[in-house]
Tab-separated table of C-alpha atoms in Angstrom:
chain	number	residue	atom	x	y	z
A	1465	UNK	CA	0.000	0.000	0.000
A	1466	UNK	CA	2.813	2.250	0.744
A	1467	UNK	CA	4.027	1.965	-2.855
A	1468	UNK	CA	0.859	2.794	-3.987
A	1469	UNK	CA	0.335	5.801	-1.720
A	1470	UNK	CA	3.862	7.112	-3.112
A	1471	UNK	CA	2.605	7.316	-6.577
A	1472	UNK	CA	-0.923	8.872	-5.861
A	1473	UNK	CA	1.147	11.414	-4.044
A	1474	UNK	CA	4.184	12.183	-7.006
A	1475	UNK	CA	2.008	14.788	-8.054
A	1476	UNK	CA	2.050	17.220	-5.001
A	1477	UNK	CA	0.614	20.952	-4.827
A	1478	UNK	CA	1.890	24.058	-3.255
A	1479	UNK	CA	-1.782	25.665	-1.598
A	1480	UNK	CA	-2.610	28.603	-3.498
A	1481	UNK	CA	-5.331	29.910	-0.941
A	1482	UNK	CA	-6.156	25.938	-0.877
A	1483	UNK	CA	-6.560	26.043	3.047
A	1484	UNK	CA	-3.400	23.548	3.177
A	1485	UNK	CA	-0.658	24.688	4.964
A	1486	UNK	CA	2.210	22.548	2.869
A	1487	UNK	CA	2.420	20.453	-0.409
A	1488	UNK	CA	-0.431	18.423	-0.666
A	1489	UNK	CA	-2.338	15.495	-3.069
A	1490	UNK	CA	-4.296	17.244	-5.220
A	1491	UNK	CA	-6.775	14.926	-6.064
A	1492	UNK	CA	-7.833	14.102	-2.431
A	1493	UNK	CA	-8.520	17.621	-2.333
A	1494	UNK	CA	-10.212	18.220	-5.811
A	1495	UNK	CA	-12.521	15.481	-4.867
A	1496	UNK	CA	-12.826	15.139	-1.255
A	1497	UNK	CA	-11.393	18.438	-0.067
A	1498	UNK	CA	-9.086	16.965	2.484
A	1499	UNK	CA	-5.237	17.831	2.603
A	1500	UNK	CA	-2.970	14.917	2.392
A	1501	UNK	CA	0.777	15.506	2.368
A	1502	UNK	CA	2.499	12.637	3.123
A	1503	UNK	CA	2.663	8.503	2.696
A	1504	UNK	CA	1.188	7.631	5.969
A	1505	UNK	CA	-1.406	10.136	5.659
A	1506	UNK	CA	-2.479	8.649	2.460
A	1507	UNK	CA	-2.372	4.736	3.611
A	1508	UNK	CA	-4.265	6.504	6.651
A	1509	UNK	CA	-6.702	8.338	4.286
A	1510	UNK	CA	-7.257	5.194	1.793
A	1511	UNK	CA	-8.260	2.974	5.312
A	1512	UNK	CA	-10.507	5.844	6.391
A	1513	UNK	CA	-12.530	5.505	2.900
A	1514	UNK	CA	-12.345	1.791	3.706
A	1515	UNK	CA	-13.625	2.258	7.182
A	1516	UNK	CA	-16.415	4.421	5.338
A	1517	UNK	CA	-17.434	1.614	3.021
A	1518	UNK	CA	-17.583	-0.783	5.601
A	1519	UNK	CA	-20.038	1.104	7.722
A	1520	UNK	CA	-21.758	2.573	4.385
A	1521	UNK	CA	-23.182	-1.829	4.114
A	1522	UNK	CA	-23.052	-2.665	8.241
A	1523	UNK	CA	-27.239	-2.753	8.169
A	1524	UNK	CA	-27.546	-4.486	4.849
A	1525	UNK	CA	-27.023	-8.105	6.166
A	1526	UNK	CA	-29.484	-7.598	9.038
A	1527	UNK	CA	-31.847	-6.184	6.740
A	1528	UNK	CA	-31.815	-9.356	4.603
A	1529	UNK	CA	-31.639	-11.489	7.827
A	1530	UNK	CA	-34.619	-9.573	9.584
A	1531	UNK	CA	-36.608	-9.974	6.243
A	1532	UNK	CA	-36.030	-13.941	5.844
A	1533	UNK	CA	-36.449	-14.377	9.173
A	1534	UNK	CA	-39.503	-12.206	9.891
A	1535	UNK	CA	-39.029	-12.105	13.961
A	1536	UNK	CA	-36.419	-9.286	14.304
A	1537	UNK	CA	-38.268	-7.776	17.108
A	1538	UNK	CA	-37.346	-10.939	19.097
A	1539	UNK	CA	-33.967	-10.855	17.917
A	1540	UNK	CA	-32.753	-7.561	18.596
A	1541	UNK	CA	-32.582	-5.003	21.498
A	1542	UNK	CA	-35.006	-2.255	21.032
A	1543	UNK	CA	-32.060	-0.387	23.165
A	1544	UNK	CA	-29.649	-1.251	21.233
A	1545	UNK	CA	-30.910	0.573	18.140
A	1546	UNK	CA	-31.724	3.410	19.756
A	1547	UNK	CA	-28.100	4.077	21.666
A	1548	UNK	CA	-26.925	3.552	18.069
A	1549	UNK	CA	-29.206	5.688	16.730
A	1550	UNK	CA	-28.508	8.273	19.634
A	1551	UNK	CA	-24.961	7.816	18.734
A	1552	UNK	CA	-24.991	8.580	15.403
A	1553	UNK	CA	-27.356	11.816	16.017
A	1554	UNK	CA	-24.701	13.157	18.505
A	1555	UNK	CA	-21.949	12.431	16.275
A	1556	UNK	CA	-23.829	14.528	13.673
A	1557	UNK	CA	-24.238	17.239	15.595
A	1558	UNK	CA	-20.593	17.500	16.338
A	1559	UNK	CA	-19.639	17.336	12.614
A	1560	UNK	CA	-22.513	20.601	12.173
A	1561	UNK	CA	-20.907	22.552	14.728
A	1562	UNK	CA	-17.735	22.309	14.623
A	1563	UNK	CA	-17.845	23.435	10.658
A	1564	UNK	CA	-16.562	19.371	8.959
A	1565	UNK	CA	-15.893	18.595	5.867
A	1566	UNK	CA	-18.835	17.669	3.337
A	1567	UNK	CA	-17.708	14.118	3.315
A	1568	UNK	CA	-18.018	13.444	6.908
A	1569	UNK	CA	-21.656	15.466	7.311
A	1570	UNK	CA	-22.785	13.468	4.287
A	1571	UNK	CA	-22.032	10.143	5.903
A	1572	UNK	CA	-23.245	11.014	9.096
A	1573	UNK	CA	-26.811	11.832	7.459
A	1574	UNK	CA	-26.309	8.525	5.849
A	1575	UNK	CA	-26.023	6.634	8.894
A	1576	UNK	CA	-28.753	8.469	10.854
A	1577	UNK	CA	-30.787	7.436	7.742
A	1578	UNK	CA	-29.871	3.669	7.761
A	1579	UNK	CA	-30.273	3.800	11.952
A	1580	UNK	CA	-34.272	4.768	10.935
A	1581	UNK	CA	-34.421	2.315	8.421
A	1582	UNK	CA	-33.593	-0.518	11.048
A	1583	UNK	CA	-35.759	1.095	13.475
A	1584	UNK	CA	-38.833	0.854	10.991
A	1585	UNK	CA	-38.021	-2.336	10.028
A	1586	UNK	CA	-37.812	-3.286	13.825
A	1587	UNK	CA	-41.492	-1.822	14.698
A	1588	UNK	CA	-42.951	-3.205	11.050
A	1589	UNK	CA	-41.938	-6.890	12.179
A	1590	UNK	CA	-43.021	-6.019	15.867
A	1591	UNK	CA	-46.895	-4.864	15.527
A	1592	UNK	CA	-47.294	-7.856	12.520
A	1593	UNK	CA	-46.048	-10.117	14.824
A	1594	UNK	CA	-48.278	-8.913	17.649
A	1595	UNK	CA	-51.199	-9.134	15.026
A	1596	UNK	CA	-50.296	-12.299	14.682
A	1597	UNK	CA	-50.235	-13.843	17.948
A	1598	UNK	CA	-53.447	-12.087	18.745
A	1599	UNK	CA	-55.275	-13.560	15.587
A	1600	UNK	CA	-53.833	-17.162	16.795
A	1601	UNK	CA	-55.750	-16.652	20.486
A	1602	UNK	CA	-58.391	-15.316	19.181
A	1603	UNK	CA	-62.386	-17.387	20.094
A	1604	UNK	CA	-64.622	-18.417	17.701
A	1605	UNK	CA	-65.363	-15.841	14.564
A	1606	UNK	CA	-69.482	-16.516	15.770
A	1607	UNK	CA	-69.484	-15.575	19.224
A	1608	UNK	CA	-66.042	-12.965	18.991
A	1609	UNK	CA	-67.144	-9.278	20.226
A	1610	UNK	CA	-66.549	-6.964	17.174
A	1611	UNK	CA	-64.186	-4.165	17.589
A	1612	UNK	CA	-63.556	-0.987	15.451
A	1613	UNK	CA	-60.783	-1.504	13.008
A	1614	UNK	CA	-59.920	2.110	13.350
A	1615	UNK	CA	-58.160	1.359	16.477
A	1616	UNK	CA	-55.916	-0.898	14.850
A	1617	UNK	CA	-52.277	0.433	13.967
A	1618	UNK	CA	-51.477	-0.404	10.742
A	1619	UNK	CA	-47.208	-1.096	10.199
A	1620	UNK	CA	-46.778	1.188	7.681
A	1621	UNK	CA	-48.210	3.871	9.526
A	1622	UNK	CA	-45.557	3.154	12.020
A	1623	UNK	CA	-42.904	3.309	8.773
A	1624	UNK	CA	-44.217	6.500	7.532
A	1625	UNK	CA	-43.799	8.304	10.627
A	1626	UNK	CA	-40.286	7.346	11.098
A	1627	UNK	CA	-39.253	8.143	7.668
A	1628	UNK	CA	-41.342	11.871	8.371
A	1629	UNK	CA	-39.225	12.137	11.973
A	1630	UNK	CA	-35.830	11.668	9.632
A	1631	UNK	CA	-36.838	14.219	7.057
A	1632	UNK	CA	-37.608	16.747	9.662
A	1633	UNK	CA	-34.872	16.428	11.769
A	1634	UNK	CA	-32.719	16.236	8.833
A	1635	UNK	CA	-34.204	19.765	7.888
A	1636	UNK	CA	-34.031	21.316	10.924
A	1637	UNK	CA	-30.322	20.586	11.332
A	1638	UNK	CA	-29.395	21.587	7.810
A	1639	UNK	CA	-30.722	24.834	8.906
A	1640	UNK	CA	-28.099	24.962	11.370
A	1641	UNK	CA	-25.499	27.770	10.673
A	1642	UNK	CA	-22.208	26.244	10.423
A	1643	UNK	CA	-20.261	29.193	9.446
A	1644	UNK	CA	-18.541	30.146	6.229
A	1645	UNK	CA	-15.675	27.827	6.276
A	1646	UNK	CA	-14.047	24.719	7.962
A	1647	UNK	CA	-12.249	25.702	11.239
A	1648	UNK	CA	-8.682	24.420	11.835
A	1649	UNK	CA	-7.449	21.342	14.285
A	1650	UNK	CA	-10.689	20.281	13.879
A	1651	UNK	CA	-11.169	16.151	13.321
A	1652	UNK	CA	-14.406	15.134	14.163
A	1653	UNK	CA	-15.721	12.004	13.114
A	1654	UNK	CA	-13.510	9.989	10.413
A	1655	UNK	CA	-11.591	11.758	8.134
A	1656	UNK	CA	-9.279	14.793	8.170
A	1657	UNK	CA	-10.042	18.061	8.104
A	1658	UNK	CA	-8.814	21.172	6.428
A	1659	UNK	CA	-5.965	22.802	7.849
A	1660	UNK	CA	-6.838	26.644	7.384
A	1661	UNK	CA	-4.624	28.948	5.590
A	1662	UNK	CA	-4.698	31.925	7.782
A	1663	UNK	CA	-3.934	31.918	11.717
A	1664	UNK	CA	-6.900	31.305	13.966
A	1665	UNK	CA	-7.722	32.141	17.287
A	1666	UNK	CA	-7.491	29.959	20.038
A	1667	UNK	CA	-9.926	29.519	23.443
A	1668	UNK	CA	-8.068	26.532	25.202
A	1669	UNK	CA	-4.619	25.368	24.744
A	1670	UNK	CA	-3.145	21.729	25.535
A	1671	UNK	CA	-1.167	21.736	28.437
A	1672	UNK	CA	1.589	24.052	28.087
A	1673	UNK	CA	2.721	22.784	25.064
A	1674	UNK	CA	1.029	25.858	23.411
A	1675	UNK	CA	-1.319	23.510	20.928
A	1676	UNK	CA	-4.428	24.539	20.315
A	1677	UNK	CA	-7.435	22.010	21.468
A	1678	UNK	CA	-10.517	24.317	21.243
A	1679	UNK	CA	-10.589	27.059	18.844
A	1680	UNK	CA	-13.939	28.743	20.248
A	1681	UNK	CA	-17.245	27.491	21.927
A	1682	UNK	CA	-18.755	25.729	19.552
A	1683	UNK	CA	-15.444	23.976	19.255
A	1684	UNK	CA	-15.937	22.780	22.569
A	1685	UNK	CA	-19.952	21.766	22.542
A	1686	UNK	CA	-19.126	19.582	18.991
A	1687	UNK	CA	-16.492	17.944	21.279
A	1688	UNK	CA	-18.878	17.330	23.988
A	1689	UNK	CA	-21.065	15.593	21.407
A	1690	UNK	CA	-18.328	13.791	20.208
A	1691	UNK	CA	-18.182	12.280	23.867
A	1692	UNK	CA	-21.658	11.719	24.344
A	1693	UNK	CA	-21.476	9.528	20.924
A	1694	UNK	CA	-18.769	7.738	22.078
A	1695	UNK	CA	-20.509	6.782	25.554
A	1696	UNK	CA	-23.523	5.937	23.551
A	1697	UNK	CA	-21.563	3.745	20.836
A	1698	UNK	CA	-19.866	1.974	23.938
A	1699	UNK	CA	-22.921	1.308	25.534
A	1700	UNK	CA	-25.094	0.107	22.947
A	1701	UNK	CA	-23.815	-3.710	22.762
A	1702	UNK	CA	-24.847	-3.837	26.260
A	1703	UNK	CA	-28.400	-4.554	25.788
A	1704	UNK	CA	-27.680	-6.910	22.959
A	1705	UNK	CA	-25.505	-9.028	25.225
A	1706	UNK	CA	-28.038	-9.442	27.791
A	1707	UNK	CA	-30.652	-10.154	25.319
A	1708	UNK	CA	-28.820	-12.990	23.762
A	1709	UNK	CA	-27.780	-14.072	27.356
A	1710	UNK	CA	-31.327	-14.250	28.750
A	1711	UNK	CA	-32.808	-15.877	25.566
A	1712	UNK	CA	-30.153	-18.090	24.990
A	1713	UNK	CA	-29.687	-17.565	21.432
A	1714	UNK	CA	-28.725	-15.542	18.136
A	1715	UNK	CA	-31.254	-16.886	16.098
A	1716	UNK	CA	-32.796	-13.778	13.865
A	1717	UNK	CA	-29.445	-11.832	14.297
A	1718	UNK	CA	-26.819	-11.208	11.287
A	1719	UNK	CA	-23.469	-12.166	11.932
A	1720	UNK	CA	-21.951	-10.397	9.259
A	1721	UNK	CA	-23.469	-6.757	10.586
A	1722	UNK	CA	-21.288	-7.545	13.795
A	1723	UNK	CA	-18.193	-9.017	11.609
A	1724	UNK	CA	-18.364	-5.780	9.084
A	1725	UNK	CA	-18.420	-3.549	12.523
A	1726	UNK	CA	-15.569	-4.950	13.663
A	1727	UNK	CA	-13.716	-4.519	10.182
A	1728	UNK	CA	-15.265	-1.052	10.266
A	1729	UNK	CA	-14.074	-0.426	13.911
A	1730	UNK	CA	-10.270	-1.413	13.100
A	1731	UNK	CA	-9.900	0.601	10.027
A	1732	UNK	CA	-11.350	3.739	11.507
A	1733	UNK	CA	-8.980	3.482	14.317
A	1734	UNK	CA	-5.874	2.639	12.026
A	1735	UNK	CA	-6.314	5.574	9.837
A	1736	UNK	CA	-6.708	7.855	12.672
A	1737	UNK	CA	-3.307	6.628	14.179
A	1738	UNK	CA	-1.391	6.619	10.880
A	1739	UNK	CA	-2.578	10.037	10.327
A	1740	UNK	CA	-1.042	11.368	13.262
A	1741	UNK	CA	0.016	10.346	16.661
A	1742	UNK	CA	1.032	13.820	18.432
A	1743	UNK	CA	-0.766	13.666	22.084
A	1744	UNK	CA	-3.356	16.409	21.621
A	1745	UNK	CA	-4.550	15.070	18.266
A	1746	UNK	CA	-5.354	11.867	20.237
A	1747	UNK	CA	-6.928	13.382	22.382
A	1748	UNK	CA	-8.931	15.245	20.230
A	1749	UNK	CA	-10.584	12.386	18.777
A	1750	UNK	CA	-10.645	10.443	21.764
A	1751	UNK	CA	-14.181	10.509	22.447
A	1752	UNK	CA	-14.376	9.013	18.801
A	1753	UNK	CA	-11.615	6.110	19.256
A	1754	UNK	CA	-13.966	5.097	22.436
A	1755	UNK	CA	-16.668	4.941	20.435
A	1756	UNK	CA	-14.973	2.706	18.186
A	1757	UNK	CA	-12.127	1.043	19.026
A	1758	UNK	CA	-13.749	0.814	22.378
A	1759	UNK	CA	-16.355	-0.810	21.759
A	1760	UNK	CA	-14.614	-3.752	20.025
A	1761	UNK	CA	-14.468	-5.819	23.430
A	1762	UNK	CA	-18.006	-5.956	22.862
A	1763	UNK	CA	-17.959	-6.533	19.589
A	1764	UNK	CA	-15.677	-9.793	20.346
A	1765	UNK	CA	-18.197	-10.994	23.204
A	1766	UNK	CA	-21.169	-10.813	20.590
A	1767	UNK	CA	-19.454	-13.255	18.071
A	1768	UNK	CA	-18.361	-14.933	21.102
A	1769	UNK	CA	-21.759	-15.453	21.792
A	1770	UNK	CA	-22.302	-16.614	17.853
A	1771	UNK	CA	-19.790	-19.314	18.861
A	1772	UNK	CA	-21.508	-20.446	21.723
A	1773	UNK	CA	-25.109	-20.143	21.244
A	1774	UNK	CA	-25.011	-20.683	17.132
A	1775	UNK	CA	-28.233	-22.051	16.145
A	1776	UNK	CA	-29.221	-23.794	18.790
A	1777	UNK	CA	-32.515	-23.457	20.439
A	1778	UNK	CA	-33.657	-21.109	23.736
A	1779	UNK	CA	-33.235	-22.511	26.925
A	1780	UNK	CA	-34.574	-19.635	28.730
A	1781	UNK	CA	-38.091	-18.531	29.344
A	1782	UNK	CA	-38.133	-18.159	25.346
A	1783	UNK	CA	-38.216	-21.398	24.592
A	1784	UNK	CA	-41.188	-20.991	21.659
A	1785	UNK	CA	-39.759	-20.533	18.360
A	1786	UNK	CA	-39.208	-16.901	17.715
A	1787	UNK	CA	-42.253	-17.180	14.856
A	1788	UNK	CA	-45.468	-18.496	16.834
């Protein structure tokens, strides 16, 4: 890859009022407006596109496995989802304030997108289900009271509002000012940011090293956001763990959307180290190596738990197949 990276990079750029502060690849920044001036940020850049692509699919195998299966309300966590979906949202939110690239905003609407997706898919299979285990108990069609089919919910109701909740809060947060250019030092989410041309001001330095880790207050509440993501991507497996645990089983889950999370995990991590390891860039995207790299322990447990339960049937109170 290295050899690669060397020739994508024979072609460097001086910044003419570019926002990079040094030679640069110019095609990284024609197409994805990112500065890139050296080998290891380019093998670091490549894996971050990677990384993308792997999280880009992570719902697609669940999505097939949830439709062939038809019980993915007994499969997965209904918590879960939501800390995902919680995640992604504050991760978002970080990206819109503290002024990221394109690339990264784009994504993160993409995920918050898939996250509702899953969640409709999740409530579709739930009320069917519930209609019908209540059809299977109900008496006899002569002497059954009648009831107004007005109060029934109908799952694409349930669909429609979801996808009307994503539009809206999609809207309301592309209304969000996020100022006429990218700020500098800033690396939220995955990817690397512009490094701006001119001097900027600085509210909070590192230490006394004199690096700058906050350029102004909305520098500082995108970074809080960035930590409550990373709490809420750490916790999330939690609730999938137990469920498996209590119900004895995996049955209804995808392995692959755990596998490609892993795969995404790693790569995000690896391109944020090879891009740079200096202590307050580290810690600048802690709250986002947490969230990721952190969260592979749990990761490992749930295709531990693949391992161990497989296909096999539930021992636990759910011992009725997950389809009555």
């Amino acid at each position: 890859m290295m050899a690669d990276s060397y020739s994508m990079l024979s072609h460097l750029h001086v910044p003419i009022n570019t926002g990079c502060n040094s030679t640069y690849a110019n095609w990284t920044y024609t197409i994805f407006g990112e500065c890139v001036h050296n080998e290891m940020q380019m093998a670091g850049f490549i894996i971050g596109l990677i990384s993308i692509g792997f999280w880009i699919v992570v719902f697609f195998p669940q999505f097939y496995e949830a439709y062939k299966n038809g019980a993915v309300d007994q499969a997965l966590s209904p918590l879960f989802l939501i800390m995902w979906l919680l995640g992604d949202i504050s991760n978002l939110t970080g990206c819109l304030l503290s002024g990221q690239l394109p690339t990264q905003i784009y994504v993160a609407y993409y995920y918050i997108f898939m996250d509702v997706c899953i969640l409709s898919q999740f409530l579709y299979y739930k009320i069917k289900n519930r209609h019908r285990t209540v059809r299977a108990y109900e008496p006899d069609p002569i002497n059954r009271p009648t009831y107004s089919s007005t109060a029934q919910v109908e799952p694409r109701h349930v669909i429609y509002c979801c996808l009307v909740f994503s539009a809206f809060y999609g809207t309301s947060l592309l209304s969000w000012p996020q100022g006429p250019q990218i700020k500098s030092g800033h690396h939220i989410g995955a990817g690397r940011s512009l490094l701006s041309y001119e001097e900027q001001t600085c509210m909070v330095y590192f230490g006394q090293s004199g690096d700058c880790m906050f350029t102004d207050s909305e520098d500082l509440i995108g970074y809080i956001f960035g930590v409550v993501s990373g709490i809420c991507y750490f916790m999330s497996r939690s609730p999938q763990l137990y469920k498996n645990f209590k119900r004895k089983s995996v049955e209804g889950i995808s392995i692959f959307m755990f596998i490609i999370t892993v795969l995404g995990n790693l790569t995000y991590g690896l391109s944020v180290i090879l891009e740079d390891t200096s202590l307050v860039f580290l810690c600048r995207h802690l709250p986002w190596l947490v969230g990721s790299i952190g969260t592979l322990v749990f990761d490992v447990s749930l295709l531990l738990q693949f391992a161990v339960y497989g296909k096999k049937p539930s021992l636990s109170g759910e011992s009725q197949p997950l389809l009555a």
